[in-house]
mmCIF file of C-alpha atoms and ligand atoms in Angstrom:
data_model
loop_
_atom_site.group_PDB
_atom_site.id
_atom_site.type_symbol
_atom_site.label_atom_id
_atom_site.label_comp_id
_atom_site.label_asym_id
_atom_site.label_seq_id
_atom_site.Cartn_x
_atom_site.Cartn_y
_atom_site.Cartn_z
ATOM 1 C CA MET R 26 10.352 8.281 21.007
ATOM 2 C CA THR R 27 12.087 5.300 22.467
ATOM 3 C CA LEU R 28 14.025 2.896 20.130
ATOM 4 C CA SER R 29 14.289 -0.494 21.308
ATOM 5 C CA GLY R 30 17.317 -2.598 20.300
ATOM 6 C CA GLY R 31 21.371 -1.226 19.756
ATOM 7 C CA GLY R 32 20.971 -2.432 16.084
ATOM 8 C CA GLY R 33 19.117 1.114 14.804
ATOM 9 C CA GLY R 34 17.746 -0.383 12.038
ATOM 10 C CA LEU R 35 14.481 0.436 10.591
ATOM 11 C CA LYS R 36 12.509 -2.190 11.982
ATOM 12 C CA ASP R 37 13.838 -0.712 15.312
ATOM 13 C CA VAL R 38 12.032 2.355 14.435
ATOM 14 C CA LYS R 39 8.455 0.847 13.664
ATOM 15 C CA TRP R 40 8.996 -1.115 17.054
ATOM 16 C CA GLY R 41 9.917 2.258 18.827
ATOM 17 C CA VAL R 42 6.618 3.674 17.372
ATOM 18 C CA VAL R 43 4.651 0.792 17.938
ATOM 19 C CA ASN R 44 5.499 0.636 21.424
ATOM 20 C CA ASN R 45 4.778 4.233 22.150
ATOM 21 C CA GLY R 46 1.160 3.799 20.275
ATOM 22 C CA LEU R 47 0.506 1.046 22.719
ATOM 23 C CA ASP R 48 2.067 3.348 25.637
ATOM 24 C CA PHE R 49 -0.609 5.931 24.699
ATOM 25 C CA LEU R 50 -3.668 3.577 24.262
ATOM 26 C CA GLU R 51 -3.083 2.729 27.439
ATOM 27 C CA SER R 52 -2.932 5.401 29.192
ATOM 28 C CA SER R 53 -6.055 6.749 27.498
ATOM 29 C CA VAL R 54 -8.102 3.924 28.958
ATOM 30 C CA HIS R 55 -6.195 4.840 32.641
ATOM 31 C CA HIS R 56 -6.788 8.543 32.324
ATOM 32 C CA LEU R 57 -10.967 7.591 31.099
ATOM 33 C CA ALA R 58 -11.230 5.183 33.992
ATOM 34 C CA ILE R 59 -10.627 7.650 36.163
ATOM 35 C CA SER R 60 -12.804 10.305 34.517
ATOM 36 C CA ASP R 61 -12.576 13.603 36.467
ATOM 37 C CA ASN R 62 -11.621 16.749 34.103
ATOM 38 C CA ARG R 63 -8.020 16.657 33.889
ATOM 39 C CA SER R 64 -8.280 12.843 33.440
ATOM 40 C CA LEU R 65 -10.751 12.851 30.101
ATOM 41 C CA LYS R 66 -8.468 15.729 28.399
ATOM 42 C CA TYR R 67 -5.573 12.960 28.854
ATOM 43 C CA ALA R 68 -7.829 10.480 28.028
ATOM 44 C CA ALA R 69 -8.552 12.427 24.404
ATOM 45 C CA LEU R 70 -5.465 13.735 23.810
ATOM 46 C CA HIS R 71 -3.712 10.201 24.506
ATOM 47 C CA LEU R 72 -6.073 8.276 22.443
ATOM 48 C CA PHE R 73 -5.730 11.030 19.668
ATOM 49 C CA ALA R 74 -1.221 9.796 19.864
ATOM 50 C CA SER R 75 -2.404 6.547 20.257
ATOM 51 C CA MET R 76 -4.581 6.352 17.038
ATOM 52 C CA GLU R 77 -2.045 8.612 14.635
ATOM 53 C CA THR R 78 0.900 6.889 15.954
ATOM 54 C CA LEU R 79 -0.421 2.849 15.260
ATOM 55 C CA VAL R 80 -1.843 3.947 11.734
ATOM 56 C CA LYS R 81 1.457 5.678 10.971
ATOM 57 C CA ALA R 82 2.887 2.092 11.787
ATOM 58 C CA ARG R 83 0.909 0.529 9.822
ATOM 59 C CA LEU R 84 1.196 2.860 7.187
ATOM 60 C CA ALA R 85 5.187 2.491 7.949
ATOM 61 C CA ARG R 86 5.030 -1.313 7.172
ATOM 62 C CA GLU R 87 4.072 -0.940 3.740
ATOM 63 C CA HIS R 88 7.085 2.119 3.101
ATOM 64 C CA TRP R 89 8.428 4.093 5.382
ATOM 65 C CA THR R 90 8.976 7.233 3.279
ATOM 66 C CA LEU R 91 4.913 7.194 2.996
ATOM 67 C CA VAL R 92 4.673 8.901 6.847
ATOM 68 C CA VAL R 93 6.648 11.657 5.352
ATOM 69 C CA ALA R 94 4.735 14.846 4.846
ATOM 70 C CA ASP R 95 7.089 16.835 2.800
ATOM 71 C CA ALA R 96 8.394 16.446 -0.786
ATOM 72 C CA ASN R 97 11.494 16.008 0.362
ATOM 73 C CA VAL R 98 12.108 12.538 1.897
ATOM 74 C CA PRO R 99 14.560 12.639 5.074
ATOM 75 C CA THR R 100 17.534 10.551 5.088
ATOM 76 C CA ARG R 101 17.078 7.520 6.629
ATOM 77 C CA ALA R 102 19.108 8.353 9.553
ATOM 78 C CA ALA R 103 16.833 11.701 10.302
ATOM 79 C CA PHE R 104 13.845 9.729 9.500
ATOM 80 C CA ARG R 105 15.150 7.017 12.727
ATOM 81 C CA SER R 106 15.601 9.576 14.917
ATOM 82 C CA GLY R 107 12.442 11.515 13.839
ATOM 83 C CA ASP R 108 13.560 14.643 12.770
ATOM 84 C CA PHE R 109 10.882 14.973 9.931
ATOM 85 C CA LYS R 110 7.555 16.269 9.259
ATOM 86 C CA SER R 111 4.779 13.556 9.145
ATOM 87 C CA ILE R 112 1.603 13.399 7.593
ATOM 88 C CA SER R 113 -1.938 13.799 9.507
ATOM 89 C CA LEU R 114 -3.867 11.190 10.592
ATOM 90 C CA GLY R 115 -6.406 11.779 7.730
ATOM 91 C CA GLN R 116 -4.138 11.550 5.520
ATOM 92 C CA ALA R 117 -2.547 8.384 6.849
ATOM 93 C CA LEU R 118 -5.849 6.528 6.769
ATOM 94 C CA GLN R 119 -5.921 7.951 2.501
ATOM 95 C CA ARG R 120 -2.447 6.633 1.766
ATOM 96 C CA LEU R 121 -3.422 3.375 3.515
ATOM 97 C CA ALA R 122 -7.139 2.816 1.691
ATOM 98 C CA SER R 123 -4.690 3.299 -1.531
ATOM 99 C CA VAL R 124 -1.862 1.342 -1.038
ATOM 100 C CA ALA R 125 -2.970 -0.924 1.510
ATOM 101 C CA ASP R 126 -6.498 -1.487 1.025
ATOM 102 C CA VAL R 127 -7.323 -0.590 4.023
ATOM 103 C CA THR R 128 -10.273 0.856 4.028
ATOM 104 C CA ILE R 129 -12.534 2.885 6.976
ATOM 105 C CA ASP R 130 -16.198 3.081 6.687
ATOM 106 C CA SER R 131 -17.335 6.580 6.338
ATOM 107 C CA LYS R 132 -19.246 6.275 9.986
ATOM 108 C CA THR R 133 -15.762 5.515 11.394
ATOM 109 C CA VAL R 134 -14.204 8.005 10.161
ATOM 110 C CA GLY R 135 -17.056 10.245 11.460
ATOM 111 C CA ARG R 136 -16.258 9.043 15.044
ATOM 112 C CA ILE R 137 -12.139 9.323 14.274
ATOM 113 C CA LYS R 138 -13.326 12.906 13.100
ATOM 114 C CA ASP R 139 -14.812 13.778 16.578
ATOM 115 C CA VAL R 140 -11.865 12.474 18.376
ATOM 116 C CA GLU R 141 -9.399 14.827 16.423
ATOM 117 C CA LYS R 142 -12.025 17.851 16.993
ATOM 118 C CA LEU R 143 -11.900 16.869 20.764
ATOM 119 C CA ARG R 144 -8.111 16.464 20.979
ATOM 120 C CA ASN R 145 -7.682 19.726 18.997
ATOM 121 C CA ARG R 146 -9.955 21.434 21.779
ATOM 122 C CA ALA R 147 -8.405 19.783 24.396
ATOM 123 C CA ALA R 148 -4.960 20.619 23.319
ATOM 124 C CA HIS R 149 -5.656 24.225 22.578
ATOM 125 C CA PHE R 150 -8.042 25.387 24.649
ATOM 126 C CA SER R 151 -9.637 23.055 26.990
ATOM 127 C CA LEU R 152 -12.958 20.835 27.461
ATOM 128 C CA SER R 153 -14.698 23.698 29.300
ATOM 129 C CA GLY R 154 -18.371 23.257 27.422
ATOM 130 C CA GLU R 155 -17.782 19.392 26.544
ATOM 131 C CA THR R 156 -20.142 17.420 29.308
ATOM 132 C CA PRO R 157 -17.755 14.112 30.819
ATOM 133 C CA GLU R 158 -20.907 12.532 29.344
ATOM 134 C CA ARG R 159 -19.903 13.065 25.199
ATOM 135 C CA VAL R 160 -16.021 13.118 25.953
ATOM 136 C CA LYS R 161 -16.433 9.748 27.348
ATOM 137 C CA VAL R 162 -18.746 8.240 24.815
ATOM 138 C CA VAL R 163 -16.657 9.753 22.338
ATOM 139 C CA VAL R 164 -13.448 8.400 23.670
ATOM 140 C CA ALA R 165 -14.923 4.905 24.209
ATOM 141 C CA ARG R 166 -15.607 4.859 20.269
ATOM 142 C CA GLY R 167 -12.179 6.013 19.540
ATOM 143 C CA LEU R 168 -10.841 3.181 21.735
ATOM 144 C CA ASP R 169 -13.140 0.482 19.820
ATOM 145 C CA PHE R 170 -11.788 1.510 16.811
ATOM 146 C CA THR R 171 -8.065 1.137 18.309
ATOM 147 C CA LEU R 172 -8.450 -2.185 19.389
ATOM 148 C CA HIS R 173 -9.811 -3.517 16.217
ATOM 149 C CA PHE R 174 -7.103 -1.481 14.306
ATOM 150 C CA ILE R 175 -4.838 -3.398 16.255
ATOM 151 C CA GLU R 176 -6.143 -6.399 16.379
ATOM 152 C CA LYS R 177 -6.863 -6.348 12.344
ATOM 153 C CA GLU R 178 -4.228 -4.662 11.044
ATOM 154 C CA LEU R 179 -1.174 -4.331 13.264
ATOM 155 C CA ARG R 180 -1.036 -7.914 14.968
ATOM 156 C CA PRO R 181 -1.297 -10.260 11.956
ATOM 157 C CA GLU R 182 2.368 -10.023 10.508
ATOM 158 C CA ALA R 183 3.614 -8.428 13.127
ATOM 159 C CA PRO R 184 7.276 -8.960 14.128
ATOM 160 C CA THR R 185 7.718 -11.443 17.380
ATOM 161 C CA GLY R 186 8.928 -8.605 19.769
ATOM 162 C CA GLU R 187 5.867 -6.176 18.936
ATOM 163 C CA ALA R 188 3.222 -9.083 18.786
ATOM 164 C CA ARG R 189 3.666 -9.921 22.385
ATOM 165 C CA LEU R 190 4.150 -6.304 23.387
ATOM 166 C CA ILE R 191 0.611 -5.844 21.399
ATOM 167 C CA ASP R 192 -1.008 -9.129 23.608
ATOM 168 C CA GLU R 193 0.148 -8.177 26.689
ATOM 169 C CA THR R 194 -1.235 -4.328 26.148
ATOM 170 C CA LEU R 195 -4.331 -5.556 24.505
ATOM 171 C CA GLU R 196 -4.834 -8.008 27.796
ATOM 172 C CA ARG R 197 -4.668 -5.768 30.053
ATOM 173 C CA VAL R 198 -6.776 -3.036 28.320
ATOM 174 C CA ARG R 199 -9.631 -4.786 27.003
ATOM 175 C CA ASP R 200 -11.406 -5.546 29.948
ATOM 176 C CA ALA R 201 -11.559 -1.829 30.958
ATOM 177 C CA ILE R 202 -12.318 -1.084 27.625
ATOM 178 C CA GLY R 203 -15.226 -3.416 27.726
ATOM 179 C CA ARG R 204 -16.188 -2.162 31.037
ATOM 180 C CA ILE R 205 -16.592 1.366 29.376
ATOM 181 C CA GLN R 206 -18.515 0.276 26.639
ATOM 182 C CA VAL R 207 -21.204 -1.631 29.385
ATOM 183 C CA LEU R 208 -21.252 2.041 31.234
ATOM 184 C CA VAL R 209 -22.464 3.853 27.702
ATOM 185 C CA GLU R 210 -24.893 0.684 26.884
ATOM 186 C CA GLU R 211 -26.545 1.106 30.390
ATOM 187 C CA ARG R 212 -26.552 5.156 30.352
ATOM 188 C CA MET R 213 -28.179 4.543 26.705
ATOM 189 C CA LYS R 214 -30.688 1.797 28.846
ATOM 190 C CA SER R 215 -31.777 4.111 31.439
ATOM 191 C CA LEU R 216 -32.593 7.232 29.353
ATOM 192 C CA GLN R 217 -35.598 4.467 27.035
ATOM 193 C CA ALA R 218 -38.097 5.865 29.305
ATOM 194 C CA ASN R 219 -37.499 8.825 28.737
ATOM 195 C CA LEU R 220 -37.077 8.938 25.490
ATOM 196 C CA ALA R 221 -40.203 7.558 24.701
ATOM 197 C CA ALA R 222 -41.977 10.442 25.537
ATOM 198 C CA TYR R 223 -41.076 12.287 22.291
ATOM 199 C CA SER R 224 -42.491 11.342 18.992
ATOM 200 C CA ILE R 225 -38.982 11.927 17.431
ATOM 201 C CA VAL R 226 -35.503 10.651 18.677
ATOM 202 C CA LEU R 227 -32.679 11.867 16.019
ATOM 203 C CA ASP R 228 -29.080 10.662 16.634
ATOM 204 C CA CYS R 229 -26.858 13.710 18.261
ATOM 205 C CA PRO R 230 -24.615 15.850 16.578
ATOM 206 C CA ALA R 231 -21.959 16.014 19.150
ATOM 207 C CA CYS R 232 -21.950 12.414 20.967
ATOM 208 C CA ARG R 233 -23.806 10.599 17.884
ATOM 209 C CA GLN R 234 -26.043 8.259 20.548
ATOM 210 C CA GLY R 235 -29.602 8.087 19.285
ATOM 211 C CA SER R 236 -31.069 10.567 22.291
ATOM 212 C CA LEU R 237 -31.518 14.184 20.506
ATOM 213 C CA VAL R 238 -34.725 14.611 21.404
ATOM 214 C CA LEU R 239 -36.712 18.153 20.103
ATOM 215 C CA PRO R 240 -39.326 19.397 22.686
ATOM 216 C CA SER R 241 -42.037 21.777 21.640
ATOM 217 C CA GLY R 242 -41.000 24.990 21.539
ATOM 218 C CA GLN R 243 -37.733 24.859 22.667
ATOM 219 C CA ALA R 244 -34.208 23.793 21.123
ATOM 220 C CA ALA R 245 -33.255 20.771 20.874
ATOM 221 C CA ARG R 246 -31.228 18.752 23.762
ATOM 222 C CA CYS R 247 -29.153 15.826 23.835
ATOM 223 C CA LEU R 248 -30.684 13.268 26.914
ATOM 224 C CA TYR R 249 -27.605 11.470 26.604
ATOM 225 C CA CYS R 250 -24.470 13.674 26.502
ATOM 226 C CA LEU R 251 -26.908 16.852 27.536
ATOM 227 C CA TYR R 252 -25.773 19.112 24.108
ATOM 228 C CA ASN R 253 -28.125 22.099 24.615
ATOM 229 C CA PRO R 254 -26.773 24.419 22.415
ATOM 230 C CA ASP R 255 -28.802 27.590 20.096
ATOM 231 C CA GLY R 256 -31.147 25.680 17.714
ATOM 232 C CA GLU R 257 -29.435 27.287 14.809
ATOM 233 C CA VAL R 258 -26.147 26.349 16.035
ATOM 234 C CA CYS R 259 -27.406 22.321 16.391
ATOM 235 C CA ALA R 260 -28.982 22.795 12.949
ATOM 236 C CA GLU R 261 -25.562 23.214 11.590
ATOM 237 C CA GLU R 262 -23.487 20.763 13.661
ATOM 238 C CA TYR R 263 -26.245 18.273 11.834
ATOM 239 C CA SER R 264 -26.051 19.213 9.310
ATOM 240 C CA ALA R 265 -22.260 18.581 9.678
ATOM 241 C CA SER R 266 -21.940 15.812 11.768
ATOM 242 C CA ILE R 267 -24.914 13.506 10.659
ATOM 243 C CA LEU R 268 -25.780 14.266 7.284
ATOM 244 C CA GLU R 269 -22.224 15.165 6.379
ATOM 245 C CA ILE R 270 -22.945 18.419 4.359
ATOM 246 C CA PHE R 271 -20.511 21.274 5.551
ATOM 247 C CA ARG R 272 -21.561 25.076 4.753
ATOM 248 C CA HIS R 273 -17.943 25.851 2.658
ATOM 249 C CA SER R 274 -17.447 22.561 1.701
ATOM 250 C CA PRO R 275 -16.449 21.899 -1.558
ATOM 251 C CA THR R 276 -18.322 19.142 -2.669
ATOM 252 C CA LEU R 277 -21.809 21.015 -2.003
ATOM 253 C CA GLU R 278 -21.711 21.645 -5.408
ATOM 254 C CA GLY R 279 -25.000 19.035 -6.541
ATOM 255 C CA VAL R 280 -25.828 18.716 -2.327
ATOM 256 C CA ASP R 281 -28.722 20.738 -1.542
ATOM 257 C CA TRP R 282 -27.958 23.248 1.262
ATOM 258 C CA PRO R 283 -30.353 21.680 3.863
ATOM 259 C CA ILE R 284 -30.856 24.350 6.546
ATOM 260 C CA TYR R 285 -33.354 26.690 5.941
ATOM 261 C CA SER R 286 -35.398 29.228 7.880
ATOM 262 C CA CYS R 287 -38.705 27.733 9.796
ATOM 263 C CA LEU R 288 -42.169 28.117 9.123
ATOM 264 C CA ASN R 289 -43.022 27.792 12.830
ATOM 265 C CA CYS R 290 -40.273 29.925 14.566
ATOM 266 C CA GLY R 291 -38.251 31.745 12.087
ATOM 267 C CA ALA R 292 -35.069 30.726 12.782
ATOM 268 C CA GLU R 293 -32.442 29.174 10.430
ATOM 269 C CA ALA R 294 -32.933 25.652 11.889
ATOM 270 C CA PHE R 295 -35.456 23.479 9.712
ATOM 271 C CA VAL R 296 -33.373 21.330 8.289
ATOM 272 C CA ASN R 297 -34.625 19.031 5.317
ATOM 273 C CA HIS R 298 -33.241 15.163 5.214
ATOM 274 C CA ILE R 299 -33.900 14.353 8.556
ATOM 275 C CA TYR R 300 -34.210 10.761 9.655
ATOM 276 C CA THR R 301 -34.941 9.484 13.352
ATOM 277 C CA ALA R 302 -32.339 7.538 15.246
ATOM 278 C CA SER R 303 -34.237 3.866 13.979
ATOM 279 C CA GLN R 304 -33.473 5.379 10.179
ATOM 280 C CA GLU R 305 -37.203 6.500 9.621
ATOM 281 C CA GLU R 306 -37.810 9.299 7.599
ATOM 282 C CA VAL R 307 -39.192 12.129 9.258
ATOM 283 C CA GLY R 308 -38.597 14.832 6.616
ATOM 284 C CA TRP R 309 -38.118 18.339 7.618
ATOM 285 C CA ALA R 310 -38.024 19.287 11.588
ATOM 286 C CA CYS R 311 -36.696 22.554 12.865
ATOM 287 C CA PHE R 312 -33.802 22.411 15.617
ATOM 288 C CA ALA R 313 -34.869 25.500 17.486
ATOM 289 C CA CYS R 314 -38.568 25.412 18.311
ATOM 290 C CA GLY R 315 -39.173 21.113 17.558
ATOM 291 C CA TYR R 316 -41.857 21.748 14.624
ATOM 292 C CA TYR R 317 -41.606 19.053 12.166
ATOM 293 C CA ALA R 318 -43.327 18.001 9.034
ATOM 294 C CA SER R 319 -43.060 15.168 6.425
ATOM 295 C CA THR R 320 -41.594 16.168 2.650
ATOM 296 C CA THR R 321 -45.267 15.589 1.225
ATOM 297 C CA GLU R 322 -46.654 18.215 3.495
ATOM 298 C CA ILE R 323 -43.504 21.009 2.556
ATOM 299 C CA GLU R 324 -42.657 22.462 -0.985
ATOM 300 C CA ILE R 325 -40.204 25.104 -1.572
ATOM 301 C CA CYS R 326 -41.839 29.000 -2.343
ATOM 302 C CA SER R 327 -41.791 29.552 -6.286
ATOM 303 C CA GLY R 328 -41.004 33.187 -5.209
ATOM 304 C CA CYS R 329 -38.487 33.093 -2.762
ATOM 305 C CA GLY R 330 -36.878 29.392 -2.445
ATOM 306 C CA SER R 331 -38.096 29.040 1.080
ATOM 307 C CA PRO R 332 -40.310 25.899 2.139
ATOM 308 C CA THR R 333 -43.650 26.824 3.026
ATOM 309 C CA ASP R 334 -46.748 24.792 3.304
ATOM 310 C CA ALA R 335 -49.250 26.824 1.584
ATOM 311 C CA THR R 336 -50.377 26.604 -2.069
ATOM 312 C CA ARG R 337 -52.001 29.249 -4.345
ATOM 313 C CA GLY R 338 -54.042 28.425 -7.100
ATOM 314 C CA GLY R 339 -51.553 24.543 -7.486
ATOM 315 C CA VAL R 340 -48.429 26.987 -7.316
ATOM 316 C CA PRO R 341 -46.209 26.527 -3.759
ATOM 317 C CA LEU R 342 -46.235 30.160 -2.248
ATOM 318 C CA CYS R 343 -44.901 31.210 1.160
ATOM 319 C CA GLY R 344 -47.144 33.916 3.090
ATOM 320 C CA ASP R 345 -44.849 36.640 2.802
ATOM 321 C CA CYS R 346 -44.530 36.395 -0.915
ATOM 322 C CA ALA R 347 -48.493 35.651 -1.131
ATOM 323 C CA ALA R 348 -48.538 39.144 0.372
ATOM 324 C CA ALA R 349 -46.006 40.639 -1.422
ATOM 325 C CA LYS R 350 -47.700 39.882 -4.655
ATOM 326 C CA PHE R 351 -51.208 40.824 -3.430
ATOM 327 C CA GLU R 352 -49.889 44.536 -2.929
ATOM 328 C CA ARG R 353 -48.750 44.473 -5.931
ATOM 329 C CA PHE R 354 -52.071 44.748 -7.960
HETATM 330 ZN ZN1 ZN C 404 -25.504 13.571 22.401
HETATM 331 ZN ZN1 ZN C 405 -38.427 26.556 14.431
HETATM 332 ZN ZN1 ZN C 406 -41.781 33.092 -0.573
#
């Protein structure tokens, strides 16, 4: 961390942190423009570092102890030298919401989490298995958030030197970020004719573009980022990223787990509460075989709790349960 000025006051620390965050931002934009595999890794790593640093710098404006993770608050000297354990980005956003009324909508939080996941993979594993298209769109959205955050939360009330640095950096990166957004839009536009060939297009859990298609008899795949995992994996990712329902979530109470085995193919990839990318209700869809059905066509079997389209005597009963019943008599 570089500290400017010789005074060493806390103002200087914040200035040093903002300086660093802007430097990471510029580096991320620079690496994204190069776009080879190695550069995309640094685009993700540096974007996350930038978001983390700038959000914490904003929080430290409220009070410097707010960015400290330990219950034992460090001395000012330790804080100034960066010698303390800091909170996570998620915690920083939560604290900003409670102490400074800076709220971030859930869609944006999802996009920030995407960058964090990418950063974790880039830092600890590699980005192999990630398509460049996905990395680019996730980073582009993260840059967009960071730009808005700087303009709305950091630039106002910034001390003169810091404000000048912000203005200079934004002037250098704004065009490049704009060009990246245009590339994303152009790629999306070029897919429209292909997307129109599918009756259902969903939001992709990997890149969040409205470009996940369900080809009949095949696993779901994204025409934008080329995400094409096993149907069961895709169903789980869709549930977590788009429906925001996690298998091991403590908040699952009161929320029905949305994934069942498919009536058509038997895979654990038949998902309830599906909406198209343009927010029209679909009902149920299978990410393994592309089968879909409206909510009125599907009921939950009274025998085993799995979805079924069959009723016997007015009671929903799946084929297996009906057969078992028949055997008993
Ligand atoms: Zn995608
Ligand atoms: Zn299926
Ligand atoms: Zn049953």
